[in-house]
Every structure is written in structure tokens, then in C-alpha cells.
CSV table of C-alpha atoms in Angstrom, one decimal:
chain,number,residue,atom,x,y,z
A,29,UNK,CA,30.5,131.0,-186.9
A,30,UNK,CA,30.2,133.2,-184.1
A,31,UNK,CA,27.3,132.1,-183.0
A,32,UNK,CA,28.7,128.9,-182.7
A,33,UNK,CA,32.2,129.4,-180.9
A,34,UNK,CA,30.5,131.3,-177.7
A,35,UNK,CA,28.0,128.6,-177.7
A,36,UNK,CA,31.0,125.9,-177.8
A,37,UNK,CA,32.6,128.1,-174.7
A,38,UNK,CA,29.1,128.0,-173.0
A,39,UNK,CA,29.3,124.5,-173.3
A,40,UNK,CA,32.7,124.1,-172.2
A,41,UNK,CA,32.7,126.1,-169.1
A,42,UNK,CA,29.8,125.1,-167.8
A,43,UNK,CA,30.0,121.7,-166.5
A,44,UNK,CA,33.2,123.5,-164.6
A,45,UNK,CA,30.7,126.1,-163.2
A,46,UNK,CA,28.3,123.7,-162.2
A,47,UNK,CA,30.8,121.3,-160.3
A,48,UNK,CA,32.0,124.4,-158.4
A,49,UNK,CA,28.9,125.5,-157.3
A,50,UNK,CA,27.6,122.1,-156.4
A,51,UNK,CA,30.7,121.4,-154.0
A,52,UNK,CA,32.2,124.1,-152.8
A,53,UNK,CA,28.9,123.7,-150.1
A,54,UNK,CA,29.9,120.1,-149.1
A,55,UNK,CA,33.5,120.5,-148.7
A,56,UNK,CA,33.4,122.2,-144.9
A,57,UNK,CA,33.7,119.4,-142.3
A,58,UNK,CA,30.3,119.2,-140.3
A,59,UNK,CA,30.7,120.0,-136.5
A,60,UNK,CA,31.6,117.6,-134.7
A,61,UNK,CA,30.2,117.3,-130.8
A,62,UNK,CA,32.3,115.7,-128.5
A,63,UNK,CA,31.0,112.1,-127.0
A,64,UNK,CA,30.2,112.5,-123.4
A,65,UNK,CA,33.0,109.7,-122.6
A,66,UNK,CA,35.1,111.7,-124.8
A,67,UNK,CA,34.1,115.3,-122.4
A,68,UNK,CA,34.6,112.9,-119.1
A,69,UNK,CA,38.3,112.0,-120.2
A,70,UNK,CA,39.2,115.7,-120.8
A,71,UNK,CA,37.4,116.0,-117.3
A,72,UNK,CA,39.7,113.8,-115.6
A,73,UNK,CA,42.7,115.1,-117.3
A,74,UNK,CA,41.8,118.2,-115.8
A,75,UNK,CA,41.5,117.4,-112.8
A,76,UNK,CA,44.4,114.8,-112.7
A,77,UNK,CA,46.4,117.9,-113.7
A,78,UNK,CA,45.6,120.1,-111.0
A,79,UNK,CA,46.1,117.4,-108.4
A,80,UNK,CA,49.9,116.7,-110.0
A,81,UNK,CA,50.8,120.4,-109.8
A,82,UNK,CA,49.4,121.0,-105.7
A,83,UNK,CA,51.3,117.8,-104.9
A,84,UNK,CA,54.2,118.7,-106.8
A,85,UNK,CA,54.1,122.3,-105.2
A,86,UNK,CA,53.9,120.8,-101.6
A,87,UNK,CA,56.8,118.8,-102.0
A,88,UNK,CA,58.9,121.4,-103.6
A,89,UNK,CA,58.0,123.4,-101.0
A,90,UNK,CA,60.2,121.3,-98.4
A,91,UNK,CA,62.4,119.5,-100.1
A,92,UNK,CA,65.5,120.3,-102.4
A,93,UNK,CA,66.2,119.3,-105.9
A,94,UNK,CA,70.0,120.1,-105.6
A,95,UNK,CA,72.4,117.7,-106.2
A,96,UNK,CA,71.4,115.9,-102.9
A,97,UNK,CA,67.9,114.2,-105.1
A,98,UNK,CA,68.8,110.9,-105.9
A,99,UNK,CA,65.6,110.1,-107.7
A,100,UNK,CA,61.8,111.4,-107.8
A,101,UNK,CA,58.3,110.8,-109.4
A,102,UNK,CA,55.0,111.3,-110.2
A,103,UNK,CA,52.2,109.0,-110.1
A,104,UNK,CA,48.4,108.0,-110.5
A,105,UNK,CA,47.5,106.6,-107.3
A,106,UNK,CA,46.2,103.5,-109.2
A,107,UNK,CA,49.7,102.9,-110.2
A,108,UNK,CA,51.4,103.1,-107.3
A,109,UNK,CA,55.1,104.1,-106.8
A,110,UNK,CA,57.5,100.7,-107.3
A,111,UNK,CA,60.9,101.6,-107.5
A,112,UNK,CA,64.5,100.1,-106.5
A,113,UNK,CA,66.6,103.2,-106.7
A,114,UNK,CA,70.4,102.9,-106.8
A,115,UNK,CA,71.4,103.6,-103.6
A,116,UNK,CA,74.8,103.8,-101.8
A,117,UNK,CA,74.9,101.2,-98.9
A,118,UNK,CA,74.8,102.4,-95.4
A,119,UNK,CA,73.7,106.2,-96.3
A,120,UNK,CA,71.0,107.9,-94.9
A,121,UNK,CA,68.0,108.8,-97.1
A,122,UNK,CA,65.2,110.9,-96.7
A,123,UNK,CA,61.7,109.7,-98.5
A,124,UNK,CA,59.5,112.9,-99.0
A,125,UNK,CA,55.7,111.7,-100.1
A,126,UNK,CA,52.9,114.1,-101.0
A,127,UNK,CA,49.7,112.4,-102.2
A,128,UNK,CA,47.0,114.7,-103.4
A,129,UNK,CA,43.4,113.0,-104.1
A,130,UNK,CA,41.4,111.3,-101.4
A,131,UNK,CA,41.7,108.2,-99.1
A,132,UNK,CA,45.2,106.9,-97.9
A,133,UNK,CA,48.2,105.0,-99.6
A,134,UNK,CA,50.8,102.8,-97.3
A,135,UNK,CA,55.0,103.2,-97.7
A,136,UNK,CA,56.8,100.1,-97.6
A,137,UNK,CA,60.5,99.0,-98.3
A,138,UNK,CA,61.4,95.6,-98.8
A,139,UNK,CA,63.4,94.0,-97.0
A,140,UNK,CA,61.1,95.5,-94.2
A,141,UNK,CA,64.1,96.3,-92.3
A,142,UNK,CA,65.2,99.6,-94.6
A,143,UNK,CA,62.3,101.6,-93.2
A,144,UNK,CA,58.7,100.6,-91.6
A,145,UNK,CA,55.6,100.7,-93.0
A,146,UNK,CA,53.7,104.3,-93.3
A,147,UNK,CA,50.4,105.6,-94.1
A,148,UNK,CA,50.1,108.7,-96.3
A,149,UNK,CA,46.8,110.6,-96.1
A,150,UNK,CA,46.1,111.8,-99.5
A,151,UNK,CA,45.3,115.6,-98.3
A,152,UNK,CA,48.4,117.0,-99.5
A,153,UNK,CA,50.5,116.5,-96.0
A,154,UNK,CA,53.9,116.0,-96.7
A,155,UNK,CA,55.2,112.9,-95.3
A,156,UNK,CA,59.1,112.0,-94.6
A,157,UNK,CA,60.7,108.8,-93.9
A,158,UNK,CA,64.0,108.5,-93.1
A,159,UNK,CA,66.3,105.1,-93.9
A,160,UNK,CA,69.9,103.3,-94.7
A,161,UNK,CA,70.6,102.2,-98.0
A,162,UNK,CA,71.0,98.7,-98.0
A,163,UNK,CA,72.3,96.7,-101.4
A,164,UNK,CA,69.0,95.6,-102.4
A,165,UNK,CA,66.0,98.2,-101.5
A,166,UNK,CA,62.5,98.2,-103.2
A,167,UNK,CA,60.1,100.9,-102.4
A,168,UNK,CA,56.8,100.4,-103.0
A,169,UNK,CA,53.9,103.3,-101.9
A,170,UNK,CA,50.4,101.5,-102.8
A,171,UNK,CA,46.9,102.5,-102.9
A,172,UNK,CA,44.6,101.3,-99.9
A,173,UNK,CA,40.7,100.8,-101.1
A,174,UNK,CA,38.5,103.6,-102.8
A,175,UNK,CA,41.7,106.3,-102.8
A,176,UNK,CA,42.2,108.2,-106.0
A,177,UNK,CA,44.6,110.9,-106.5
A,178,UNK,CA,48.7,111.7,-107.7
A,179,UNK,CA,51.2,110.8,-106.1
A,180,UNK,CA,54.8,112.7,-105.9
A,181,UNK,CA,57.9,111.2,-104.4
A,182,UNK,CA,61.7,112.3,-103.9
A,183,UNK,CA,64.7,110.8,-102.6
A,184,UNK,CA,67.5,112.5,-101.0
A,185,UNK,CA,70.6,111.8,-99.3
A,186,UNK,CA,70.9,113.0,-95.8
């Protein structure tokens, strides 16, 4: 009987063993290599990135964030800035721009009236533009042909 019962365990465990063995290979993932539109995207992130933090470090550099900042942003240049912030009528403003890429975006309110029409090279060069609130005030800062970049923006009353 002895004979028997290891030979009964043998049997038993083995099938076990064997399926162990047999997997235990297979179950690490296999390594994966990124796609080269997968490694441009992380490119451009990176780079997007740095181009929001030297815009955003020019414009805090010369303008406040106190309680004066009515409203601010950031944006892809391919986005553009559109924006009717809630402003009091008949208060002066100050528009700070820094756009950090390269080419050129344009400024414009609407009604034209609120403020004129400005060009904003995108070198990191702060721009300010001063205006009235009026009851009804889009700003709009817009790409012009082949520019690429981030734009940052703040509002503050004067």
C-alpha cells in the first residue's frame, strides 16, 4: 500500500508543479517601447511646460496677484484668450500679456472703443494695456499665422 499512496501524491501534485513551472515565465508583461507619436506628444508636453512656466515667471515678475487681480490665464496660442470678464463700469484696468513661443498674437476688445488693437511678440516681452470698463467688454488675444507658444494674461484694477 505504500507504494501506492506516494505514487497517488506523485500524481496529484504534479499536474500543480507542472502548471507552475509552465507559467510563472509568461506572466511578466513584455516591454513595451513607446510609439514615436507617443515620444513626440511627451515632447511637446515638455516643452509646452517650460514655455508656461517662463511666461508665467515674466508676468509675475511685474504684476501683482493681490486683491487688485480681477482675473487671469493661461493659454496655448492655438486657443487664443476669449474672455468677457466682469468688470465694474468706468474703472481703469490694466491688461498684462506675456506670450512665450514664436511669431506674434494681436489684443483686441470689442467694442473697439475699450482699448485699441495690440501686437504681442511672442519673446517673452511683457506687454500692458491700459482701459475703462465698459458694461459689455470681450477680450480676445489671437494667434497671427505660423506663431506657436503659451500665452499668460492678468487683469487688474488700476
Amino acid at each position: 500500500m505504500r507504494p501506492r499512496s506516494g505514487w497517488l501524491l506523485g500524481c496529484v501534485l504534479a499536474p500543480s508543479l507542472l502548471l507552475t513551472a509552465c507559467t510563472s515565465d509568461h506572466d511578466s508583461a513584455p516591454e513595451s517601447t513607446a510609439s514615436p507619436a507617443a515620444t513626440h506628444r511627451n515632447t511637446e508636453a515638455q516643452a509646452e511646460q517650460k514655455l508656461t512656466a517662463q511666461a508665467q515667471s515674466a508676468l509675475d515678475a511685474v504684476t501683482d496677484q493681490d486683491d487688485s487681480m480681477v482675473e487671469s490665464g493661461v493659454e496655448r496660442v492655438s486657443d487664443g484668450v476669449h474672455t468677457q470678464p466682469d468688470l465694474a463700469r468706468g474703472v481703469s484696468y490694466k491688461l498684462s500679456v506675456v506670450c512665450a513661443g514664436k511669431g506674434d498674437t494681436e489684443i483686441a476688445f470689442t467694442p473697439t472703443s475699450a482699448g485699441s488693437k495690440k501686437s504681442v511678440s511672442c519673446d517673452r516681452s511683457v506687454v500692458f494695456e491700459r482701459f475703462v470698463g465698459k458694461d459689455s467688454l470681450r477680450l480676445d488675444i489671437q494667434e497671427k499665422p505660423g506663431v506657436t507658444g503659451v500665452i499668460t494674461w492678468r487683469i487688474n484694477k488700476v
